[in-house]
mmCIF file of C-alpha atoms and ligand atoms in Angstrom:
data_model
loop_
_atom_site.group_PDB
_atom_site.id
_atom_site.type_symbol
_atom_site.label_atom_id
_atom_site.label_comp_id
_atom_site.label_asym_id
_atom_site.label_seq_id
_atom_site.Cartn_x
_atom_site.Cartn_y
_atom_site.Cartn_z
ATOM 1 C CA MET A 207 0.000 0.000 0.000
ATOM 2 C CA SER A 208 1.558 3.254 -1.124
ATOM 3 C CA VAL A 209 0.464 6.345 0.807
ATOM 4 C CA ALA A 210 1.254 9.968 -0.033
ATOM 5 C CA VAL A 211 0.302 13.230 1.636
ATOM 6 C CA LEU A 212 0.255 16.656 0.006
ATOM 7 C CA THR A 213 0.048 19.609 2.377
ATOM 8 C CA GLY A 214 -0.509 23.337 1.988
ATOM 9 C CA ALA A 215 -0.692 26.346 4.271
ATOM 10 C CA GLY A 216 -3.946 25.123 5.876
ATOM 11 C CA VAL A 217 -2.118 22.329 7.733
ATOM 12 C CA SER A 218 -0.229 24.999 9.682
ATOM 13 C CA ALA A 219 -3.210 27.354 10.139
ATOM 14 C CA GLU A 220 -4.049 26.056 13.610
ATOM 15 C CA SER A 221 -0.426 26.507 14.632
ATOM 16 C CA GLY A 222 -0.946 30.221 13.962
ATOM 17 C CA VAL A 223 0.901 30.466 10.631
ATOM 18 C CA PRO A 224 -1.039 32.685 8.196
ATOM 19 C CA THR A 225 -2.255 31.067 4.961
ATOM 20 C CA PHE A 226 -1.854 32.810 1.582
ATOM 21 C CA ARG A 227 -5.430 33.132 0.362
ATOM 22 C CA GLY A 228 -8.733 33.703 2.124
ATOM 23 C CA ALA A 229 -9.488 35.933 5.119
ATOM 24 C CA GLY A 230 -6.267 37.070 6.832
ATOM 25 C CA GLY A 231 -4.215 35.470 4.021
ATOM 26 C CA LEU A 232 -0.770 36.869 3.230
ATOM 27 C CA TRP A 233 -1.697 37.662 -0.386
ATOM 28 C CA ARG A 234 -4.587 39.801 0.905
ATOM 29 C CA GLN A 235 -2.199 41.952 2.934
ATOM 30 C CA PHE A 236 0.814 42.079 0.618
ATOM 31 C CA ARG A 237 1.350 42.113 -3.119
ATOM 32 C CA ALA A 238 3.207 38.952 -4.118
ATOM 33 C CA GLU A 239 5.019 40.803 -6.917
ATOM 34 C CA ASP A 240 6.514 43.266 -4.374
ATOM 35 C CA LEU A 241 7.891 40.526 -2.151
ATOM 36 C CA ALA A 242 8.103 37.090 -3.711
ATOM 37 C CA THR A 243 9.831 37.616 -7.054
ATOM 38 C CA ALA A 244 13.458 37.795 -8.179
ATOM 39 C CA ASP A 245 12.729 41.311 -9.543
ATOM 40 C CA ALA A 246 11.530 42.514 -6.155
ATOM 41 C CA PHE A 247 14.715 41.130 -4.562
ATOM 42 C CA ARG A 248 16.939 42.854 -7.129
ATOM 43 C CA ARG A 249 15.053 46.118 -6.583
ATOM 44 C CA ASP A 250 15.004 46.069 -2.804
ATOM 45 C CA PRO A 251 16.670 43.090 -1.089
ATOM 46 C CA ARG A 252 16.208 44.625 2.327
ATOM 47 C CA LEU A 253 12.436 44.987 1.931
ATOM 48 C CA VAL A 254 12.101 41.408 0.719
ATOM 49 C CA TRP A 255 14.301 40.188 3.568
ATOM 50 C CA GLU A 256 12.277 42.128 6.133
ATOM 51 C CA TRP A 257 9.212 40.229 4.994
ATOM 52 C CA TYR A 258 10.939 36.842 5.198
ATOM 53 C CA ALA A 259 12.569 37.733 8.537
ATOM 54 C CA TRP A 260 9.081 38.563 9.848
ATOM 55 C CA ARG A 261 7.711 35.243 8.580
ATOM 56 C CA ARG A 262 10.602 33.381 10.232
ATOM 57 C CA GLU A 263 9.786 35.131 13.519
ATOM 58 C CA VAL A 264 6.088 34.251 13.245
ATOM 59 C CA VAL A 265 6.856 30.589 12.524
ATOM 60 C CA ALA A 266 9.551 30.337 15.211
ATOM 61 C CA ALA A 267 6.905 31.325 17.770
ATOM 62 C CA CYS A 268 4.492 28.624 16.524
ATOM 63 C CA GLN A 269 4.372 24.940 17.414
ATOM 64 C CA PRO A 270 3.477 21.998 15.180
ATOM 65 C CA ASN A 271 -0.128 20.893 15.666
ATOM 66 C CA ALA A 272 -1.894 17.530 15.797
ATOM 67 C CA ALA A 273 -2.137 17.350 11.987
ATOM 68 C CA HIS A 274 1.653 17.677 11.598
ATOM 69 C CA ARG A 275 2.145 15.061 14.316
ATOM 70 C CA THR A 276 -0.313 12.655 12.707
ATOM 71 C CA ILE A 277 1.535 12.940 9.387
ATOM 72 C CA ALA A 278 4.823 12.171 11.192
ATOM 73 C CA GLN A 279 3.164 9.063 12.702
ATOM 74 C CA MET A 280 1.979 7.989 9.248
ATOM 75 C CA GLU A 281 5.577 8.008 8.029
ATOM 76 C CA GLN A 282 6.511 5.650 10.872
ATOM 77 C CA ALA A 283 3.538 3.359 10.272
ATOM 78 C CA ALA A 284 3.394 3.120 6.470
ATOM 79 C CA PRO A 285 6.365 1.377 4.826
ATOM 80 C CA ASP A 286 5.765 3.139 1.503
ATOM 81 C CA PHE A 287 5.063 6.766 2.416
ATOM 82 C CA THR A 288 5.843 10.147 0.857
ATOM 83 C CA LEU A 289 5.160 13.598 2.253
ATOM 84 C CA VAL A 290 5.057 16.444 -0.238
ATOM 85 C CA THR A 291 4.590 19.950 1.108
ATOM 86 C CA GLN A 292 4.176 23.379 -0.404
ATOM 87 C CA ASN A 293 4.981 24.892 2.972
ATOM 88 C CA VAL A 294 8.258 26.588 3.772
ATOM 89 C CA ASP A 295 7.668 26.781 7.528
ATOM 90 C CA GLY A 296 9.523 23.616 8.631
ATOM 91 C CA LEU A 297 6.716 22.535 10.989
ATOM 92 C CA HIS A 298 6.553 19.034 9.488
ATOM 93 C CA GLU A 299 10.205 18.491 10.357
ATOM 94 C CA ARG A 300 9.671 19.903 13.858
ATOM 95 C CA ALA A 301 6.765 17.455 14.326
ATOM 96 C CA GLY A 302 9.078 14.548 13.506
ATOM 97 C CA SER A 303 8.653 13.981 9.756
ATOM 98 C CA ARG A 304 11.999 12.732 8.453
ATOM 99 C CA HIS A 305 11.651 12.801 4.672
ATOM 100 C CA VAL A 306 9.890 15.848 3.325
ATOM 101 C CA LEU A 307 9.705 16.821 -0.334
ATOM 102 C CA ARG A 308 9.629 20.611 -0.058
ATOM 103 C CA LEU A 309 8.282 21.838 -3.374
ATOM 104 C CA HIS A 310 8.635 25.528 -2.526
ATOM 105 C CA GLY A 311 11.855 25.470 -0.496
ATOM 106 C CA SER A 312 12.387 26.467 3.118
ATOM 107 C CA LEU A 313 12.455 29.594 5.255
ATOM 108 C CA TRP A 314 15.358 28.003 7.146
ATOM 109 C CA THR A 315 17.772 27.668 4.255
ATOM 110 C CA LEU A 316 19.508 30.607 2.607
ATOM 111 C CA ARG A 317 21.132 30.547 -0.818
ATOM 112 C CA CYS A 318 24.128 32.500 -2.073
ATOM 113 C CA THR A 319 23.118 34.662 -5.038
ATOM 114 C CA ARG A 320 26.604 34.279 -6.541
ATOM 115 C CA GLU A 321 27.649 30.683 -5.890
ATOM 116 C CA GLY A 322 24.253 29.054 -5.362
ATOM 117 C CA ILE A 323 25.444 27.248 -2.215
ATOM 118 C CA ARG A 324 22.843 26.664 0.484
ATOM 119 C CA VAL A 325 23.306 27.278 4.188
ATOM 120 C CA GLU A 326 20.968 26.239 6.944
ATOM 121 C CA ASN A 327 20.149 29.170 9.212
ATOM 122 C CA HIS A 328 17.789 29.187 12.210
ATOM 123 C CA GLU A 329 18.800 32.584 13.617
ATOM 124 C CA VAL A 330 15.778 34.559 14.855
ATOM 125 C CA PRO A 331 16.026 37.475 14.544
ATOM 126 C CA LEU A 332 18.621 37.502 11.779
ATOM 127 C CA ALA A 333 21.774 39.353 12.864
ATOM 128 C CA ALA A 334 22.116 41.276 9.584
ATOM 129 C CA LEU A 335 19.522 42.323 7.047
ATOM 130 C CA PRO A 336 20.030 41.512 4.247
ATOM 131 C CA PRO A 337 22.307 38.612 5.230
ATOM 132 C CA ARG A 338 25.490 38.028 3.247
ATOM 133 C CA CYS A 339 27.457 34.940 2.300
ATOM 134 C CA ALA A 340 31.098 34.479 3.389
ATOM 135 C CA CYS A 341 31.991 35.353 -0.235
ATOM 136 C CA GLY A 342 30.401 38.786 0.237
ATOM 137 C CA ALA A 343 27.416 38.254 -2.068
ATOM 138 C CA LEU A 344 23.827 38.601 -0.876
ATOM 139 C CA LEU A 345 22.094 35.551 0.510
ATOM 140 C CA ARG A 346 18.490 35.053 -0.564
ATOM 141 C CA PRO A 347 15.726 32.983 1.006
ATOM 142 C CA ASP A 348 15.887 29.469 -0.467
ATOM 143 C CA VAL A 349 12.258 29.575 -1.509
ATOM 144 C CA VAL A 350 10.664 29.390 -4.935
ATOM 145 C CA TRP A 351 9.486 32.801 -6.061
ATOM 146 C CA PHE A 352 6.830 33.561 -8.648
ATOM 147 C CA GLY A 353 8.252 33.041 -12.121
ATOM 148 C CA GLU A 354 10.942 30.630 -10.875
ATOM 149 C CA SER A 355 11.204 26.919 -11.569
ATOM 150 C CA LEU A 356 10.894 24.294 -8.898
ATOM 151 C CA GLU A 357 13.787 21.891 -8.250
ATOM 152 C CA LEU A 358 13.436 19.242 -10.927
ATOM 153 C CA ASP A 359 14.450 16.343 -8.660
ATOM 154 C CA THR A 360 11.859 17.304 -6.066
ATOM 155 C CA VAL A 361 9.069 17.656 -8.623
ATOM 156 C CA THR A 362 10.009 14.339 -10.223
ATOM 157 C CA ALA A 363 9.964 12.567 -6.845
ATOM 158 C CA ALA A 364 6.574 14.140 -6.014
ATOM 159 C CA LEU A 365 5.075 13.093 -9.353
ATOM 160 C CA THR A 366 6.426 9.562 -8.929
ATOM 161 C CA ALA A 367 4.847 9.354 -5.473
ATOM 162 C CA ALA A 368 1.511 10.663 -6.798
ATOM 163 C CA ARG A 369 1.569 8.109 -9.616
ATOM 164 C CA ARG A 370 2.367 5.222 -7.239
ATOM 165 C CA ALA A 371 -0.044 6.242 -4.494
ATOM 166 C CA ASP A 372 -2.931 3.922 -3.691
ATOM 167 C CA LEU A 373 -4.018 6.663 -1.322
ATOM 168 C CA LEU A 374 -3.252 10.390 -1.446
ATOM 169 C CA LEU A 375 -4.339 12.718 1.355
ATOM 170 C CA VAL A 376 -4.578 16.372 0.324
ATOM 171 C CA VAL A 377 -4.444 18.543 3.422
ATOM 172 C CA GLY A 378 -5.075 22.289 3.688
ATOM 173 C CA THR A 379 -4.375 23.504 0.190
ATOM 174 C CA SER A 380 -6.449 25.596 -2.187
ATOM 175 C CA ALA A 381 -4.745 23.597 -4.976
ATOM 176 C CA LEU A 382 -4.387 26.703 -7.096
ATOM 177 C CA VAL A 383 -0.637 26.582 -7.673
ATOM 178 C CA THR A 384 0.888 24.071 -10.081
ATOM 179 C CA PRO A 385 2.566 21.625 -10.169
ATOM 180 C CA ALA A 386 1.380 20.782 -6.620
ATOM 181 C CA ALA A 387 -2.230 21.175 -7.749
ATOM 182 C CA ASN A 388 -1.712 18.518 -10.418
ATOM 183 C CA LEU A 389 -0.599 15.803 -8.009
ATOM 184 C CA PRO A 390 -4.117 14.738 -6.930
ATOM 185 C CA LEU A 391 -5.145 14.517 -10.592
ATOM 186 C CA VAL A 392 -2.139 12.311 -11.320
ATOM 187 C CA THR A 393 -3.144 9.951 -8.489
ATOM 188 C CA LEU A 394 -6.755 9.843 -9.702
ATOM 189 C CA GLU A 395 -5.615 9.169 -13.253
ATOM 190 C CA HIS A 396 -3.658 6.185 -11.955
ATOM 191 C CA ARG A 397 -6.710 4.944 -10.061
ATOM 192 C CA GLY A 398 -5.480 5.890 -6.613
ATOM 193 C CA ARG A 399 -7.911 7.115 -3.986
ATOM 194 C CA VAL A 400 -7.756 10.813 -3.016
ATOM 195 C CA VAL A 401 -9.137 12.191 0.243
ATOM 196 C CA GLU A 402 -9.157 15.942 0.782
ATOM 197 C CA PHE A 403 -9.066 17.663 4.188
ATOM 198 C CA ASN A 404 -10.028 21.335 4.198
ATOM 199 C CA VAL A 405 -12.209 23.774 6.095
ATOM 200 C CA GLU A 406 -14.090 24.468 2.872
ATOM 201 C CA ARG A 407 -14.686 22.887 -0.506
ATOM 202 C CA THR A 408 -12.175 23.649 -3.264
ATOM 203 C CA TRP A 409 -12.315 23.097 -7.035
ATOM 204 C CA LEU A 410 -10.695 19.726 -6.327
ATOM 205 C CA SER A 411 -13.648 18.614 -4.208
ATOM 206 C CA ASP A 412 -15.637 17.745 -7.341
ATOM 207 C CA TYR A 413 -12.991 15.254 -8.464
ATOM 208 C CA VAL A 414 -11.692 13.558 -5.306
ATOM 209 C CA ASP A 415 -13.176 10.455 -3.678
ATOM 210 C CA GLU A 416 -13.967 12.220 -0.428
ATOM 211 C CA THR A 417 -13.733 15.675 1.109
ATOM 212 C CA ILE A 418 -13.589 15.869 4.889
ATOM 213 C CA LEU A 419 -14.550 19.335 6.058
ATOM 214 C CA GLY A 420 -13.123 20.820 9.240
ATOM 215 C CA PRO A 421 -9.837 21.964 10.767
ATOM 216 C CA ALA A 422 -7.084 19.500 9.838
ATOM 217 C CA ALA A 423 -5.738 19.358 13.414
ATOM 218 C CA GLU A 424 -9.053 17.694 14.335
ATOM 219 C CA THR A 425 -10.125 15.841 11.216
ATOM 220 C CA LEU A 426 -6.799 14.278 10.253
ATOM 221 C CA PRO A 427 -5.974 12.593 13.621
ATOM 222 C CA GLN A 428 -9.566 11.328 13.782
ATOM 223 C CA TRP A 429 -9.480 9.982 10.233
ATOM 224 C CA TRP A 430 -6.086 8.327 10.869
ATOM 225 C CA ALA A 431 -7.324 6.609 14.050
ATOM 226 C CA GLU A 432 -10.344 5.251 12.153
ATOM 227 C CA TYR A 433 -8.237 4.245 9.160
ATOM 228 C CA GLN A 434 -5.764 2.322 11.318
ATOM 229 C CA SER A 435 -8.512 0.261 12.876
ATOM 230 C CA SER A 436 -10.154 -0.461 9.492
ATOM 231 C CA PRO A 437 -9.338 -3.683 7.578
ATOM 232 C CA GLN A 438 -7.570 -1.570 4.921
ATOM 233 C CA GLY A 439 -5.393 0.173 7.520
ATOM 234 C CA ARG A 440 -4.552 -3.063 9.294
ATOM 235 C CA GLY A 441 -3.850 -4.893 6.108
HETATM 236 P P1 OAD B 1254 -3.654 28.815 0.354
HETATM 237 O O1 OAD B 1254 -3.610 29.958 1.301
HETATM 238 O O2 OAD B 1254 -3.886 29.104 -1.088
HETATM 239 O O3 OAD B 1254 -4.776 27.781 0.791
HETATM 240 C C1 OAD B 1254 -4.893 27.337 2.107
HETATM 241 C C2 OAD B 1254 -6.007 26.303 2.140
HETATM 242 O O4 OAD B 1254 -6.096 25.789 3.453
HETATM 243 C C3 OAD B 1254 -7.390 26.872 1.794
HETATM 244 O O5 OAD B 1254 -8.038 25.996 0.879
HETATM 245 C C4 OAD B 1254 -8.119 26.906 3.142
HETATM 246 O O6 OAD B 1254 -9.522 26.688 3.006
HETATM 247 C C5 OAD B 1254 -7.453 25.740 3.854
HETATM 248 N N1 OAD B 1254 -7.465 25.837 5.323
HETATM 249 C C6 OAD B 1254 -7.371 26.943 6.107
HETATM 250 N N2 OAD B 1254 -7.362 26.602 7.413
HETATM 251 C C7 OAD B 1254 -7.431 25.252 7.459
HETATM 252 C C8 OAD B 1254 -7.447 24.295 8.523
HETATM 253 N N3 OAD B 1254 -7.391 24.659 9.813
HETATM 254 N N4 OAD B 1254 -7.536 22.978 8.195
HETATM 255 C C9 OAD B 1254 -7.606 22.569 6.899
HETATM 256 N N5 OAD B 1254 -7.591 23.440 5.860
HETATM 257 C C10 OAD B 1254 -7.503 24.753 6.126
HETATM 258 O O7 OAD B 1254 -2.295 27.989 0.584
HETATM 259 P P2 OAD B 1254 -1.614 26.905 -0.369
HETATM 260 O O8 OAD B 1254 -2.625 26.066 -1.037
HETATM 261 O O9 OAD B 1254 -0.568 26.240 0.453
HETATM 262 O O10 OAD B 1254 3.606 29.470 -2.892
HETATM 263 O O11 OAD B 1254 -0.916 27.847 -1.430
HETATM 264 C C11 OAD B 1254 -0.067 27.303 -2.383
HETATM 265 C C12 OAD B 1254 1.086 28.222 -2.662
HETATM 266 O O12 OAD B 1254 0.603 29.529 -2.973
HETATM 267 C C13 OAD B 1254 1.998 28.470 -1.450
HETATM 268 O O13 OAD B 1254 2.952 27.440 -1.254
HETATM 269 C C14 OAD B 1254 2.673 29.751 -1.840
HETATM 270 C C15 OAD B 1254 1.479 30.533 -2.353
HETATM 271 O O14 OAD B 1254 1.746 31.504 -3.284
HETATM 272 C C16 OAD B 1254 4.789 30.104 -2.938
HETATM 273 O O15 OAD B 1254 5.110 30.954 -2.139
HETATM 274 C C17 OAD B 1254 5.653 29.669 -4.075
#
């Protein structure tokens, strides 16, 4: 039995991390093109860094919730398991998930704009804004900005997992950003079962096998407990 999970900002909502769309969403308060593009960074690296430094501070003050913990338990319990996330917050890792395919990068890795090398950095607050590499060049957040390509290896691994999955759980995403949004369709095309967890219906709800409405920190642990005691979960 191959199990995959795709998460979006909604899985971290109950931890206190703002989502992107909807009421209180980041893209309601800020213009993405001012903050999450390579052009914006070239124009004003400090402004872009202030925004990411603020997001790092918000996340550092948050704790993983029961949905993150349940997903970490799934990894332990299912021999063939893949977690794919669009989130950059690192809460899956803090909840105990070991292997995470991070489609959109991480707030906790910085990348040298000259040499491309990556450095892990958990400093909150950051000592210098904008931070610089030992080589003197600017460091940028190691996240995927609008107009940029995703890491090919990561996308390939995510697509492979979606194709293989007998069961894909889609948790807390509006499924509006590709290629993440395509993963559930890939699973369905290959006759896998897709279960969506969200506080509201999305466009995907019309296509998936089941949509479970409610906060993921409640619905996912409950679903997992029931699944484990079902013949399918035991088998
Ligand atoms: P969105 O903000 O687009 O969607 C969050 C989804 O979570 C919505 O469908 C909400 O209804 C749902 N939601 C909110 N609270 C929830 C809860 N407690 N339990 C379950 N679901 C809940 O976030 P993403 O789908 O992750 O990309 O957005 C995808 C990408 O768009 C992000 O990774 C980011 C953004 O632009 C980049 O920065 C590259």
